[in-house]
mmCIF file of C-alpha atoms in Angstrom:
data_model
loop_
_atom_site.group_PDB
_atom_site.id
_atom_site.type_symbol
_atom_site.label_atom_id
_atom_site.label_comp_id
_atom_site.label_asym_id
_atom_site.label_seq_id
_atom_site.Cartn_x
_atom_site.Cartn_y
_atom_site.Cartn_z
ATOM 1 C CA ILE A 1 -4.667 11.252 32.434
ATOM 2 C CA GLN A 2 -7.539 13.728 32.396
ATOM 3 C CA ARG A 3 -10.276 11.141 31.984
ATOM 4 C CA LYS A 4 -9.163 8.942 34.853
ATOM 5 C CA GLY A 5 -7.552 11.630 36.983
ATOM 6 C CA VAL A 6 -4.362 9.603 37.409
ATOM 7 C CA PRO A 7 -1.165 11.175 38.786
ATOM 8 C CA ALA A 8 1.246 12.151 36.047
ATOM 9 C CA GLY A 9 4.493 13.911 35.275
ATOM 10 C CA GLU A 10 6.088 15.748 32.368
ATOM 11 C CA VAL A 11 9.001 14.715 30.162
ATOM 12 C CA SER A 12 10.540 17.092 27.635
ATOM 13 C CA GLY A 13 13.797 17.629 25.830
ATOM 14 C CA GLU A 14 15.744 18.224 22.645
ATOM 15 C CA VAL A 15 16.498 15.841 19.781
ATOM 16 C CA GLU A 16 19.705 16.104 17.747
ATOM 17 C CA THR A 17 21.654 13.944 15.365
ATOM 18 C CA ALA A 18 24.965 12.369 16.265
ATOM 19 C CA ASP A 19 26.567 15.263 14.337
ATOM 20 C CA GLY A 20 24.861 17.872 16.520
ATOM 21 C CA ASP A 21 22.189 18.923 14.011
ATOM 22 C CA THR A 22 18.675 19.696 15.234
ATOM 23 C CA VAL A 23 16.023 17.190 14.135
ATOM 24 C CA SER A 24 13.277 19.547 13.017
ATOM 25 C CA ASP A 25 10.297 17.197 13.407
ATOM 26 C CA PRO A 26 11.280 14.527 15.904
ATOM 27 C CA VAL A 27 9.071 11.760 17.194
ATOM 28 C CA VAL A 28 9.617 10.351 20.676
ATOM 29 C CA VAL A 29 8.240 6.841 21.158
ATOM 30 C CA VAL A 30 7.299 5.593 24.629
ATOM 31 C CA GLU A 31 7.362 1.921 25.549
ATOM 32 C CA LYS A 32 6.121 0.302 28.736
ATOM 33 C CA ASN A 33 6.945 -3.268 29.739
ATOM 34 C CA GLY A 34 8.586 -3.766 26.355
ATOM 35 C CA LYS A 35 5.507 -2.749 24.360
ATOM 36 C CA PRO A 36 4.589 0.487 22.539
ATOM 37 C CA TYR A 37 2.626 2.795 24.840
ATOM 38 C CA THR A 38 2.353 6.168 23.079
ATOM 39 C CA TRP A 39 4.349 8.648 21.024
ATOM 40 C CA ALA A 40 4.648 12.402 20.667
ATOM 41 C CA MET A 41 5.670 14.529 17.712
ATOM 42 C CA GLY A 42 7.951 17.451 18.420
ATOM 43 C CA HIS A 43 8.736 20.658 16.571
ATOM 44 C CA GLU A 44 12.033 22.399 15.783
ATOM 45 C CA GLY A 45 13.935 19.781 17.740
ATOM 46 C CA HIS A 46 11.884 19.998 20.941
ATOM 47 C CA TYR A 47 9.316 17.572 22.326
ATOM 48 C CA ASN A 48 7.044 17.573 25.366
ATOM 49 C CA LEU A 49 4.733 14.886 26.716
ATOM 50 C CA GLN A 50 2.820 13.945 29.846
ATOM 51 C CA LEU A 51 2.775 10.389 31.158
ATOM 52 C CA PRO A 52 1.070 8.633 34.062
ATOM 53 C CA THR A 53 3.485 7.794 36.857
ATOM 54 C CA GLY A 54 5.557 4.692 36.225
ATOM 55 C CA GLU A 55 8.607 3.247 34.485
ATOM 56 C CA TYR A 56 9.076 3.707 30.745
ATOM 57 C CA GLN A 57 11.606 3.480 27.970
ATOM 58 C CA LEU A 58 11.831 6.365 25.492
ATOM 59 C CA TYR A 59 13.625 6.634 22.160
ATOM 60 C CA ALA A 60 13.738 9.347 19.520
ATOM 61 C CA THR A 61 13.398 9.045 15.779
ATOM 62 C CA ALA A 62 12.181 10.970 12.709
ATOM 63 C CA ARG A 63 11.223 10.418 9.098
ATOM 64 C CA SER A 64 13.857 8.076 7.613
ATOM 65 C CA TYR A 65 16.155 8.654 10.626
ATOM 66 C CA ALA A 66 17.733 5.829 12.621
ATOM 67 C CA ASP A 67 16.259 5.354 16.107
ATOM 68 C CA SER A 68 18.221 6.612 19.072
ATOM 69 C CA ALA A 69 19.281 4.325 21.891
ATOM 70 C CA PRO A 70 16.434 3.802 24.406
ATOM 71 C CA VAL A 71 16.507 5.659 27.710
ATOM 72 C CA ASP A 72 14.922 4.415 30.957
ATOM 73 C CA VAL A 73 12.669 7.035 32.542
ATOM 74 C CA MET A 74 10.851 7.060 35.890
ATOM 75 C CA VAL A 75 7.877 9.430 35.850
ATOM 76 C CA THR A 76 6.764 10.761 39.234
ATOM 77 C CA ALA A 77 3.617 12.658 40.220
ATOM 78 C CA ASP A 78 3.908 16.323 39.159
ATOM 79 C CA GLY A 79 7.546 15.696 38.271
ATOM 80 C CA GLN A 80 9.302 17.539 35.475
ATOM 81 C CA GLN A 81 12.381 16.100 33.881
ATOM 82 C CA THR A 82 14.511 16.655 30.824
ATOM 83 C CA VAL A 83 15.508 13.763 28.576
ATOM 84 C CA ASP A 84 17.593 14.771 25.562
ATOM 85 C CA PHE A 85 18.578 12.580 22.628
ATOM 86 C CA ASP A 86 21.750 13.234 20.644
ATOM 87 C CA ASP A 87 22.359 10.019 18.726
ATOM 88 C CA VAL A 88 19.710 9.752 16.010
ATOM 89 C CA LYS A 89 21.272 9.402 12.557
ATOM 90 C CA ALA A 90 20.155 11.356 9.492
ATOM 91 C CA PRO A 91 18.836 9.442 6.459
ATOM 92 C CA GLY A 92 20.890 7.696 3.842
ATOM 93 C CA THR A 93 19.705 6.628 0.394
ATOM 94 C CA VAL A 94 19.568 3.322 -1.455
ATOM 95 C CA HIS A 95 19.480 3.520 -5.247
ATOM 96 C CA PHE A 96 18.055 0.307 -6.700
ATOM 97 C CA ASN A 97 18.651 -0.728 -10.305
ATOM 98 C CA VAL A 98 16.617 -3.842 -11.154
ATOM 99 C CA THR A 99 17.233 -5.779 -14.367
ATOM 100 C CA ASP A 100 16.381 -9.130 -15.923
ATOM 101 C CA ALA A 101 19.140 -11.692 -15.401
ATOM 102 C CA GLN A 102 18.888 -13.089 -18.931
ATOM 103 C CA THR A 103 18.293 -10.002 -21.058
ATOM 104 C CA GLY A 104 19.652 -7.161 -18.958
ATOM 105 C CA GLU A 105 16.419 -5.239 -19.598
ATOM 106 C CA PRO A 106 15.113 -3.079 -16.723
ATOM 107 C CA ARG A 107 12.295 -4.594 -14.685
ATOM 108 C CA ASP A 108 9.509 -3.025 -12.640
ATOM 109 C CA ALA A 109 9.848 -4.328 -9.115
ATOM 110 C CA LEU A 110 8.369 -4.490 -5.648
ATOM 111 C CA VAL A 111 10.937 -3.778 -2.924
ATOM 112 C CA LYS A 112 10.201 -4.821 0.665
ATOM 113 C CA ILE A 113 12.194 -4.487 3.876
ATOM 114 C CA LYS A 114 12.619 -8.001 5.283
ATOM 115 C CA GLU A 115 15.137 -7.147 8.007
ATOM 116 C CA GLY A 116 16.231 -3.814 9.397
ATOM 117 C CA GLN A 117 14.609 -0.801 11.031
ATOM 118 C CA LYS A 118 10.864 -0.636 10.435
ATOM 119 C CA PRO A 119 9.225 2.499 11.854
ATOM 120 C CA LEU A 120 6.538 2.032 14.470
ATOM 121 C CA VAL A 121 4.875 5.309 13.433
ATOM 122 C CA GLY A 122 3.700 4.693 9.888
ATOM 123 C CA PHE A 123 4.347 8.072 8.283
ATOM 124 C CA LEU A 124 8.017 8.024 9.303
ATOM 125 C CA GLY A 125 8.842 5.509 6.600
ATOM 126 C CA LYS A 126 7.581 2.574 4.602
ATOM 127 C CA GLU A 127 8.211 -1.133 4.465
ATOM 128 C CA THR A 128 7.122 -1.532 0.832
ATOM 129 C CA TYR A 129 8.272 0.380 -2.251
ATOM 130 C CA PHE A 130 7.792 0.208 -6.011
ATOM 131 C CA THR A 131 10.257 1.174 -8.713
ATOM 132 C CA ASP A 132 9.542 4.375 -10.628
ATOM 133 C CA LEU A 133 6.987 4.593 -13.397
ATOM 134 C CA LYS A 134 9.153 6.584 -15.813
ATOM 135 C CA ARG A 135 12.583 5.212 -14.868
ATOM 136 C CA VAL A 136 11.885 1.518 -15.277
ATOM 137 C CA GLY A 137 13.628 -0.592 -12.639
ATOM 138 C CA GLN A 138 14.991 2.456 -10.800
ATOM 139 C CA ARG A 139 14.161 3.698 -7.324
ATOM 140 C CA GLU A 140 15.918 5.929 -4.801
ATOM 141 C CA ILE A 141 14.746 5.284 -1.251
ATOM 142 C CA PRO A 142 15.614 7.667 1.612
ATOM 143 C CA ILE A 143 15.949 5.403 4.612
ATOM 144 C CA ALA A 144 17.314 5.183 8.128
ATOM 145 C CA PRO A 145 21.012 4.232 8.302
ATOM 146 C CA GLY A 146 21.749 0.651 9.252
ATOM 147 C CA ASP A 147 21.871 -2.896 7.944
ATOM 148 C CA TYR A 148 18.979 -4.242 5.887
ATOM 149 C CA VAL A 149 17.802 -7.234 3.942
ATOM 150 C CA PHE A 150 15.546 -6.203 1.053
ATOM 151 C CA GLU A 151 13.314 -8.523 -0.932
ATOM 152 C CA VAL A 152 13.110 -7.484 -4.587
ATOM 153 C CA ALA A 153 10.448 -9.096 -6.757
ATOM 154 C CA TYR A 154 9.062 -8.957 -10.283
ATOM 155 C CA GLY A 155 5.938 -11.059 -10.824
ATOM 156 C CA GLU A 156 6.489 -12.469 -7.345
ATOM 157 C CA ASN A 157 5.882 -16.237 -7.123
ATOM 158 C CA PHE A 158 4.312 -16.144 -10.588
ATOM 159 C CA LEU A 159 6.962 -15.125 -13.105
ATOM 160 C CA SER A 160 9.952 -15.350 -10.782
ATOM 161 C CA GLN A 161 11.060 -15.844 -7.197
ATOM 162 C CA PRO A 162 12.042 -12.844 -5.064
ATOM 163 C CA THR A 163 15.709 -11.928 -4.706
ATOM 164 C CA ASN A 164 17.080 -11.072 -1.254
ATOM 165 C CA VAL A 165 19.868 -8.506 -1.051
ATOM 166 C CA LYS A 166 21.842 -7.269 1.962
ATOM 167 C CA VAL A 167 22.468 -3.533 2.048
ATOM 168 C CA HIS A 168 24.359 -1.324 4.480
ATOM 169 C CA VAL A 169 23.151 2.295 4.566
ATOM 170 C CA ASP A 170 25.313 5.147 5.866
ATOM 171 C CA SER A 171 23.972 8.503 7.020
ATOM 172 C CA GLY A 172 24.111 11.102 4.252
ATOM 173 C CA GLU A 173 25.440 8.602 1.706
ATOM 174 C CA THR A 174 23.901 6.947 -1.373
ATOM 175 C CA THR A 175 24.340 3.207 -1.795
ATOM 176 C CA ASP A 176 23.968 1.899 -5.354
ATOM 177 C CA GLN A 177 22.408 -1.547 -5.397
ATOM 178 C CA ALA A 178 22.128 -3.532 -8.616
ATOM 179 C CA VAL A 179 19.634 -6.416 -8.473
ATOM 180 C CA THR A 180 18.884 -9.044 -11.088
ATOM 181 C CA VAL A 181 15.678 -11.075 -11.206
ATOM 182 C CA THR A 182 15.504 -14.415 -12.981
ATOM 183 C CA GLN A 183 12.233 -15.018 -14.800
ATOM 184 C CA THR A 184 11.420 -18.720 -14.589
ATOM 185 C CA THR A 185 8.185 -18.861 -16.546
ATOM 186 C CA SER A 186 6.897 -17.064 -19.670
ATOM 187 C CA PRO A 187 3.104 -17.394 -20.021
ATOM 188 C CA ASN A 188 3.086 -14.950 -22.957
ATOM 189 C CA ASP A 189 4.975 -17.523 -25.034
ATOM 190 C CA ARG A 190 1.827 -19.638 -24.883
ATOM 191 C CA HIS A 191 -0.469 -16.658 -25.419
ATOM 192 C CA PHE A 192 -1.572 -16.296 -21.809
ATOM 193 C CA TYR A 193 -1.915 -12.723 -20.558
ATOM 194 C CA SER A 194 -2.598 -11.581 -17.020
ATOM 195 C CA ALA A 195 -4.575 -8.796 -15.326
ATOM 196 C CA ASP A 196 -5.936 -8.077 -11.858
ATOM 197 C CA MET A 197 -9.666 -7.826 -12.515
ATOM 198 C CA HIS A 198 -10.520 -6.345 -9.108
ATOM 199 C CA HIS A 199 -8.191 -3.495 -8.179
ATOM 200 C CA HIS A 200 -9.238 -0.279 -6.363
ATOM 201 C CA SER A 201 -7.625 3.141 -6.027
ATOM 202 C CA ASP A 202 -8.047 5.896 -3.416
ATOM 203 C CA VAL A 203 -11.839 6.160 -3.541
ATOM 204 C CA LEU A 204 -14.155 5.015 -0.730
ATOM 205 C CA ASP A 205 -12.591 1.890 0.816
ATOM 206 C CA GLY A 206 -9.370 2.127 -1.195
ATOM 207 C CA PHE A 207 -6.314 4.252 -0.414
ATOM 208 C CA THR A 208 -3.921 3.712 -3.348
ATOM 209 C CA PRO A 209 -3.430 6.656 -5.761
ATOM 210 C CA PRO A 210 -3.825 5.675 -9.436
ATOM 211 C CA GLU A 211 -0.073 5.955 -10.077
ATOM 212 C CA TYR A 212 0.662 3.351 -7.431
ATOM 213 C CA VAL A 213 -2.082 1.082 -8.736
ATOM 214 C CA ILE A 214 -0.291 1.056 -12.081
ATOM 215 C CA ARG A 215 3.146 0.696 -10.485
ATOM 216 C CA SER A 216 1.967 -2.238 -8.381
ATOM 217 C CA GLU A 217 0.385 -3.952 -11.393
ATOM 218 C CA LEU A 218 3.570 -3.489 -13.435
ATOM 219 C CA SER A 219 5.745 -4.867 -10.631
ATOM 220 C CA ALA A 220 3.437 -7.890 -10.466
ATOM 221 C CA GLY A 221 4.302 -8.588 -14.100
ATOM 222 C CA LEU A 222 0.749 -8.039 -15.340
ATOM 223 C CA ASP A 223 0.227 -7.547 -19.064
ATOM 224 C CA LEU A 224 -2.996 -5.517 -18.842
ATOM 225 C CA MET A 225 -3.675 -2.658 -16.440
ATOM 226 C CA LEU A 226 -7.143 -2.401 -14.881
ATOM 227 C CA LEU A 227 -8.848 -0.119 -12.385
ATOM 228 C CA LEU A 228 -12.338 -0.164 -10.918
ATOM 229 C CA ASP A 229 -13.725 1.766 -7.966
ATOM 230 C CA HIS A 230 -17.073 1.562 -6.230
ATOM 231 C CA ASP A 231 -19.720 3.434 -8.240
ATOM 232 C CA THR A 232 -17.343 6.000 -9.722
ATOM 233 C CA THR A 233 -15.151 6.478 -12.793
ATOM 234 C CA ARG A 234 -13.262 9.394 -11.226
ATOM 235 C CA ASN A 235 -9.723 8.006 -11.594
ATOM 236 C CA LEU A 236 -10.037 6.224 -14.924
ATOM 237 C CA HIS A 237 -8.644 8.994 -17.125
ATOM 238 C CA GLU A 238 -5.576 9.416 -14.923
ATOM 239 C CA ALA A 239 -4.942 5.662 -14.791
ATOM 240 C CA ALA A 240 -5.353 5.377 -18.568
ATOM 241 C CA LYS A 241 -2.833 8.184 -19.094
ATOM 242 C CA LEU A 242 -0.326 6.508 -16.774
ATOM 243 C CA ALA A 243 -0.703 3.151 -18.512
ATOM 244 C CA ALA A 244 -0.304 4.807 -21.908
ATOM 245 C CA SER A 245 2.950 6.410 -20.725
ATOM 246 C CA ARG A 246 4.318 2.853 -20.490
ATOM 247 C CA ASP A 247 2.569 1.687 -23.661
ATOM 248 C CA VAL A 248 0.590 -0.931 -21.687
ATOM 249 C CA PRO A 249 -3.086 -1.677 -22.507
ATOM 250 C CA PHE A 250 -5.585 -0.342 -19.957
ATOM 251 C CA ILE A 251 -9.035 -1.780 -19.162
ATOM 252 C CA PRO A 252 -11.366 0.877 -17.675
ATOM 253 C CA SER A 253 -14.090 -0.450 -15.391
ATOM 254 C CA ILE A 254 -16.330 0.367 -12.436
ATOM 255 C CA GLU A 255 -17.647 -1.748 -9.556
ATOM 256 C CA ILE A 256 -21.415 -1.371 -9.343
ATOM 257 C CA SER A 257 -21.873 -1.906 -5.619
ATOM 258 C CA ALA A 258 -25.309 -2.892 -4.408
ATOM 259 C CA SER A 259 -25.522 -4.015 -0.773
ATOM 260 C CA TRP A 260 -26.350 -7.539 -1.961
ATOM 261 C CA GLY A 261 -23.818 -7.943 -4.791
ATOM 262 C CA HIS A 262 -20.924 -6.263 -6.611
ATOM 263 C CA PHE A 263 -20.412 -6.308 -10.367
ATOM 264 C CA ASN A 264 -17.891 -4.813 -12.767
ATOM 265 C CA PRO A 265 -18.586 -4.292 -16.475
ATOM 266 C CA TYR A 266 -15.581 -3.793 -18.763
ATOM 267 C CA PRO A 267 -14.124 -2.266 -20.761
ATOM 268 C CA ILE A 268 -16.345 0.767 -20.245
ATOM 269 C CA ASP A 269 -16.347 4.225 -21.757
ATOM 270 C CA PRO A 270 -14.965 6.434 -18.934
ATOM 271 C CA ASP A 271 -17.140 9.297 -20.222
ATOM 272 C CA ALA A 272 -20.361 7.275 -20.350
ATOM 273 C CA ASP A 273 -23.309 8.726 -18.448
ATOM 274 C CA TYR A 274 -23.390 6.589 -15.293
ATOM 275 C CA ARG A 275 -26.768 7.208 -13.696
ATOM 276 C CA ILE A 276 -27.668 3.931 -12.032
ATOM 277 C CA ASN A 277 -28.378 4.086 -8.290
ATOM 278 C CA SER A 278 -26.804 0.932 -6.893
ATOM 279 C CA GLY A 279 -28.767 1.382 -3.669
ATOM 280 C CA THR A 280 -32.093 0.783 -5.410
ATOM 281 C CA ALA A 281 -31.177 -0.987 -8.665
ATOM 282 C CA SER A 282 -32.165 -4.560 -9.389
ATOM 283 C CA ILE A 283 -29.856 -7.195 -10.846
ATOM 284 C CA GLN A 284 -31.638 -6.648 -14.171
ATOM 285 C CA ASP A 285 -30.825 -2.926 -14.030
ATOM 286 C CA ILE A 286 -27.184 -3.628 -13.191
ATOM 287 C CA VAL A 287 -26.688 -6.129 -16.001
ATOM 288 C CA GLY A 288 -28.344 -3.623 -18.314
ATOM 289 C CA GLN A 289 -25.544 -1.176 -17.576
ATOM 290 C CA ARG A 290 -23.160 -3.359 -19.564
ATOM 291 C CA GLU A 291 -24.426 -1.939 -22.837
ATOM 292 C CA ALA A 292 -25.121 1.536 -21.447
ATOM 293 C CA LEU A 293 -21.476 1.856 -20.424
ATOM 294 C CA GLY A 294 -20.149 0.400 -23.662
ATOM 295 C CA ALA A 295 -18.874 -2.767 -21.968
ATOM 296 C CA GLU A 296 -18.406 -6.129 -23.629
ATOM 297 C CA ALA A 297 -18.730 -8.212 -20.457
ATOM 298 C CA ILE A 298 -19.897 -7.979 -16.867
ATOM 299 C CA GLN A 299 -18.276 -9.805 -13.974
ATOM 300 C CA MET A 300 -19.825 -10.917 -10.686
ATOM 301 C CA ASN A 301 -17.414 -10.281 -7.825
ATOM 302 C CA HIS A 302 -16.961 -12.359 -4.635
ATOM 303 C CA PRO A 303 -20.362 -14.091 -5.013
ATOM 304 C CA TYR A 304 -20.283 -16.038 -1.734
ATOM 305 C CA ILE A 305 -19.274 -13.406 0.822
ATOM 306 C CA LYS A 306 -21.930 -11.678 2.948
ATOM 307 C CA TYR A 307 -22.496 -8.984 0.328
ATOM 308 C CA GLY A 308 -22.038 -11.356 -2.599
ATOM 309 C CA TYR A 309 -24.801 -11.974 -5.092
ATOM 310 C CA TYR A 310 -25.164 -15.739 -4.703
ATOM 311 C CA THR A 311 -25.244 -15.502 -0.912
ATOM 312 C CA ASN A 312 -28.050 -12.965 -1.087
ATOM 313 C CA VAL A 313 -29.947 -14.913 -3.742
ATOM 314 C CA GLU A 314 -29.945 -17.833 -1.315
ATOM 315 C CA ASN A 315 -31.062 -15.510 1.505
ATOM 316 C CA GLY A 316 -33.809 -13.963 -0.625
ATOM 317 C CA THR A 317 -32.265 -10.492 -0.214
ATOM 318 C CA ALA A 318 -30.968 -9.864 -3.761
ATOM 319 C CA THR A 319 -33.121 -7.253 -5.488
ATOM 320 C CA GLY A 320 -34.507 -8.824 -8.650
ATOM 321 C CA GLY A 321 -33.834 -12.388 -7.543
ATOM 322 C CA TYR A 322 -31.798 -14.811 -9.650
ATOM 323 C CA PHE A 323 -30.850 -13.507 -13.086
ATOM 324 C CA PRO A 324 -28.167 -15.623 -14.802
ATOM 325 C CA ARG A 325 -26.770 -13.037 -17.215
ATOM 326 C CA CYS A 326 -23.227 -12.409 -15.912
ATOM 327 C CA ASP A 327 -20.363 -13.287 -18.227
ATOM 328 C CA LEU A 328 -17.586 -13.903 -15.703
ATOM 329 C CA LEU A 329 -17.350 -14.953 -12.088
ATOM 330 C CA GLU A 330 -14.718 -14.027 -9.515
ATOM 331 C CA ILE A 331 -13.865 -17.083 -7.434
ATOM 332 C CA ASN A 332 -12.562 -16.636 -3.883
ATOM 333 C CA ILE A 333 -11.114 -19.200 -1.511
ATOM 334 C CA GLU A 334 -11.434 -19.304 2.253
ATOM 335 C CA GLY A 335 -8.399 -19.036 4.477
ATOM 336 C CA GLU A 336 -4.871 -18.603 3.197
#
């Protein structure tokens, strides 16, 4: 409005639940021509926003609250109008209890909303959840009232197929939902064990706290927990402690991240003196860190992407040239 100097008007109002309670931190979402246009966060039940002149639809919501019915609004130049909402519904709760269909043992699980209210504004709710770390197979999810289809998975498409469950959530009520997952394959019986050998946490380009790294790996049915971040060991001790709380082996690592290639040695000593400068190091220096960090192997990651080692060897931009001393190779495919 200010940048383009367009005519505008003001819309403000109060947001309450269907029971007459004030919604302390409401969010009012604005749509135009059926598409999201903007949103405003209110305070103590009140909101205020300015909009360019035109026709809009507004609805109110809040964290884990059900959306209100939409209201048509015509904004006129210098106009001021009040639009109140009194039909948002306070959160309910779903308590999941996930077990193995054959043994009855609790299972770590990934829970995703397949159908039902999904918040436009990300911090108002999630679409993906993991069961608790300490209470295996358990999770209480505050969520907007309504009808949902949840997808519950353990080792999704690897150890078992996801289970879909329909759940109705009432405001202020807890719905207990028991879910069984049927494991269809058992690689451990043939002495195969699984790990995700390239998994970041909330450092640099990652955003997942160590606890949720471990929870996601457990829900994927992995046998070995692993964490590596770019050029830092900052979260290794915390991740190791979390894995130990579940008596699951942990592989500490680090991703040495030169601009022309990424490598992760493992298992490393989290307290080793990591002094290499990946911005100036050669491939020989990086491979040499395997022993310096106490590692038994070093892996070359995504070798054929633009900052992969093999791509840059071919381009003549890998510092140190070709040095065939990596123990493992991460293979990527193109497309889906």
